[in-house]
Every structure is written in structure tokens, then in C-alpha cells.
Amino acid sequence: MKRILVTGGAGFVGSHLCERLLSEGNNVVCIDNYFTGSKQNS
């Protein structure tokens, strides 16, 4: 298990990346300012 930081995790690509990393059993920290992302994606 790895601890991974994803910036921009509330955007389209970032949210899918976070889901994939979590499904692989990683510890994921997501940071986003919601400037272009959506809170529903986080």
C-alpha cells in the first residue's frame, strides 16, 4: 500500500484517478480548490 497525493482530485481526470488508486488499495489524499472541479466528484 502506498500513500499518494492527488492534486486536482475533484476534476474529471483526478476523480477517476482517485477511484482507481483507491480500488488498488492505496491510501489517497486528494487536494482541490474547486476552481474548475465539482464537489460531487470528490
Tab-separated table of N, CA, C and O in Angstrom:
chain	number	residue	atom	x	y	z
A	1	MET	N	0.853	-1.182	0.000
A	1	MET	CA	0.000	0.000	0.000
A	1	MET	C	0.898	1.244	0.000
A	1	MET	O	1.838	1.334	0.760
A	2	LYS	N	0.550	2.185	-0.845
A	2	LYS	CA	1.276	3.450	-0.942
A	2	LYS	C	0.375	4.586	-0.495
A	2	LYS	O	-0.847	4.508	-0.586
A	3	ARG	N	0.970	5.652	-0.015
A	3	ARG	CA	0.244	6.893	0.274
A	3	ARG	C	0.503	7.823	-0.904
A	3	ARG	O	1.650	8.146	-1.212
A	4	ILE	N	-0.571	8.253	-1.578
A	4	ILE	CA	-0.445	9.020	-2.815
A	4	ILE	C	-1.222	10.325	-2.681
A	4	ILE	O	-2.373	10.330	-2.233
A	5	LEU	N	-0.606	11.436	-3.089
A	5	LEU	CA	-1.242	12.743	-3.100
A	5	LEU	C	-1.691	13.048	-4.522
A	5	LEU	O	-0.894	12.985	-5.463
A	6	VAL	N	-2.977	13.384	-4.679
A	6	VAL	CA	-3.516	13.756	-5.984
A	6	VAL	C	-3.990	15.199	-5.887
A	6	VAL	O	-4.853	15.524	-5.081
A	7	THR	N	-3.405	16.081	-6.697
A	7	THR	CA	-3.870	17.463	-6.755
A	7	THR	C	-4.872	17.578	-7.898
A	7	THR	O	-4.723	16.941	-8.931
A	8	GLY	N	-5.908	18.362	-7.685
A	8	GLY	CA	-6.952	18.489	-8.698
A	8	GLY	C	-7.868	17.276	-8.712
A	8	GLY	O	-8.411	16.910	-9.751
A	9	GLY	N	-8.048	16.651	-7.573
A	9	GLY	CA	-8.802	15.408	-7.493
A	9	GLY	C	-10.302	15.526	-7.672
A	9	GLY	O	-10.980	14.518	-7.791
A	10	ALA	N	-10.844	16.740	-7.698
A	10	ALA	CA	-12.279	16.899	-7.888
A	10	ALA	C	-12.649	17.123	-9.349
A	10	ALA	O	-13.820	17.252	-9.679
A	11	GLY	N	-11.672	17.167	-10.219
A	11	GLY	CA	-11.947	17.299	-11.648
A	11	GLY	C	-12.258	15.941	-12.254
A	11	GLY	O	-12.257	14.907	-11.580
A	12	PHE	N	-12.501	15.920	-13.537
A	12	PHE	CA	-12.872	14.681	-14.229
A	12	PHE	C	-11.762	13.639	-14.148
A	12	PHE	O	-11.971	12.514	-13.701
A	13	VAL	N	-10.576	14.008	-14.576
A	13	VAL	CA	-9.458	13.060	-14.592
A	13	VAL	C	-9.035	12.712	-13.171
A	13	VAL	O	-8.818	11.544	-12.832
A	14	GLY	N	-8.931	13.719	-12.315
A	14	GLY	CA	-8.492	13.495	-10.945
A	14	GLY	C	-9.415	12.591	-10.156
A	14	GLY	O	-8.957	11.731	-9.397
A	15	SER	N	-10.721	12.750	-10.324
A	15	SER	CA	-11.661	11.911	-9.579
A	15	SER	C	-11.582	10.457	-10.035
A	15	SER	O	-11.636	9.540	-9.218
A	16	HIS	N	-11.409	10.238	-11.340
A	16	HIS	CA	-11.261	8.868	-11.836
A	16	HIS	C	-9.932	8.256	-11.392
A	16	HIS	O	-9.863	7.070	-11.064
A	17	LEU	N	-8.895	9.074	-11.351
A	17	LEU	CA	-7.603	8.602	-10.877
A	17	LEU	C	-7.689	8.193	-9.409
A	17	LEU	O	-7.188	7.131	-9.019
A	18	CYS	N	-8.344	9.008	-8.591
A	18	CYS	CA	-8.508	8.685	-7.170
A	18	CYS	C	-9.285	7.382	-6.995
A	18	CYS	O	-8.898	6.533	-6.177
A	19	GLU	N	-10.351	7.200	-7.736
A	19	GLU	CA	-11.134	5.961	-7.643
A	19	GLU	C	-10.285	4.751	-7.996
A	19	GLU	O	-10.341	3.720	-7.314
A	20	ARG	N	-9.487	4.863	-9.032
A	20	ARG	CA	-8.630	3.747	-9.462
A	20	ARG	C	-7.590	3.422	-8.408
A	20	ARG	O	-7.355	2.261	-8.068
A	21	LEU	N	-6.952	4.456	-7.871
A	21	LEU	CA	-5.921	4.244	-6.859
A	21	LEU	C	-6.502	3.632	-5.589
A	21	LEU	O	-5.885	2.759	-4.969
A	22	LEU	N	-7.693	4.082	-5.201
A	22	LEU	CA	-8.348	3.518	-4.015
A	22	LEU	C	-8.727	2.058	-4.234
A	22	LEU	O	-8.572	1.228	-3.334
A	23	SER	N	-9.206	1.736	-5.431
A	23	SER	CA	-9.601	0.358	-5.710
A	23	SER	C	-8.402	-0.591	-5.695
A	23	SER	O	-8.557	-1.781	-5.477
A	24	GLU	N	-7.203	-0.047	-5.909
A	24	GLU	CA	-5.989	-0.849	-5.850
A	24	GLU	C	-5.455	-0.979	-4.429
A	24	GLU	O	-4.420	-1.586	-4.209
A	25	GLY	N	-6.150	-0.365	-3.451
A	25	GLY	CA	-5.764	-0.494	-2.051
A	25	GLY	C	-4.793	0.557	-1.554
A	25	GLY	O	-4.201	0.394	-0.491
A	26	ASN	N	-4.630	1.644	-2.287
A	26	ASN	CA	-3.715	2.706	-1.878
A	26	ASN	C	-4.400	3.684	-0.926
A	26	ASN	O	-5.623	3.798	-0.901
A	27	ASN	N	-3.588	4.394	-0.149
A	27	ASN	CA	-4.067	5.465	0.718
A	27	ASN	C	-3.947	6.753	-0.091
A	27	ASN	O	-2.845	7.174	-0.427
A	28	VAL	N	-5.077	7.388	-0.418
A	28	VAL	CA	-5.088	8.530	-1.322
A	28	VAL	C	-5.509	9.797	-0.576
A	28	VAL	O	-6.511	9.818	0.129
A	29	VAL	N	-4.709	10.850	-0.744
A	29	VAL	CA	-5.032	12.175	-0.227
A	29	VAL	C	-5.305	13.053	-1.441
A	29	VAL	O	-4.481	13.164	-2.341
A	30	CYS	N	-6.486	13.668	-1.463
A	30	CYS	CA	-6.911	14.489	-2.601
A	30	CYS	C	-6.997	15.946	-2.167
A	30	CYS	O	-7.610	16.253	-1.147
A	31	ILE	N	-6.400	16.822	-2.953
A	31	ILE	CA	-6.458	18.257	-2.696
A	31	ILE	C	-7.026	18.939	-3.932
A	31	ILE	O	-6.610	18.655	-5.057
A	32	ASP	N	-7.988	19.819	-3.720
A	32	ASP	CA	-8.555	20.572	-4.834
A	32	ASP	C	-9.145	21.865	-4.300
A	32	ASP	O	-9.686	21.896	-3.192
A	33	ASN	N	-9.069	22.930	-5.077
A	33	ASN	CA	-9.651	24.207	-4.671
A	33	ASN	C	-11.028	24.433	-5.304
A	33	ASN	O	-11.621	25.483	-5.125
A	34	TYR	N	-11.530	23.466	-6.047
A	34	TYR	CA	-12.843	23.505	-6.705
A	34	TYR	C	-12.983	24.659	-7.698
A	34	TYR	O	-14.081	25.064	-8.025
A	35	PHE	N	-11.846	25.189	-8.172
A	35	PHE	CA	-11.915	26.277	-9.141
A	35	PHE	C	-12.573	25.804	-10.432
A	35	PHE	O	-13.436	26.485	-10.986
A	36	THR	N	-12.181	24.628	-10.914
A	36	THR	CA	-12.820	24.074	-12.103
A	36	THR	C	-13.458	22.735	-11.826
A	36	THR	O	-14.190	22.219	-12.647
A	37	GLY	N	-13.189	22.144	-10.655
A	37	GLY	CA	-13.774	20.846	-10.311
A	37	GLY	C	-15.139	20.983	-9.663
A	37	GLY	O	-15.678	22.078	-9.524
A	38	SER	N	-15.685	19.868	-9.254
A	38	SER	CA	-17.005	19.838	-8.645
A	38	SER	C	-16.955	19.048	-7.344
A	38	SER	O	-16.322	17.996	-7.274
A	39	LYS	N	-17.619	19.549	-6.301
A	39	LYS	CA	-17.626	18.860	-5.007
A	39	LYS	C	-18.292	17.492	-5.131
A	39	LYS	O	-17.988	16.592	-4.359
A	40	GLN	N	-19.156	17.286	-6.092
A	40	GLN	CA	-19.795	15.970	-6.278
A	40	GLN	C	-18.780	14.919	-6.728
A	40	GLN	O	-18.993	13.740	-6.521
A	41	ASN	N	-17.699	15.349	-7.356
A	41	ASN	CA	-16.674	14.414	-7.811
A	41	ASN	C	-15.733	13.971	-6.706
A	41	ASN	O	-15.016	12.997	-6.856
A	42	SER	N	-15.699	14.690	-5.612
A	42	SER	CA	-14.736	14.346	-4.554
A	42	SER	C	-15.295	13.341	-3.588
A	42	SER	O	-16.399	12.948	-3.583
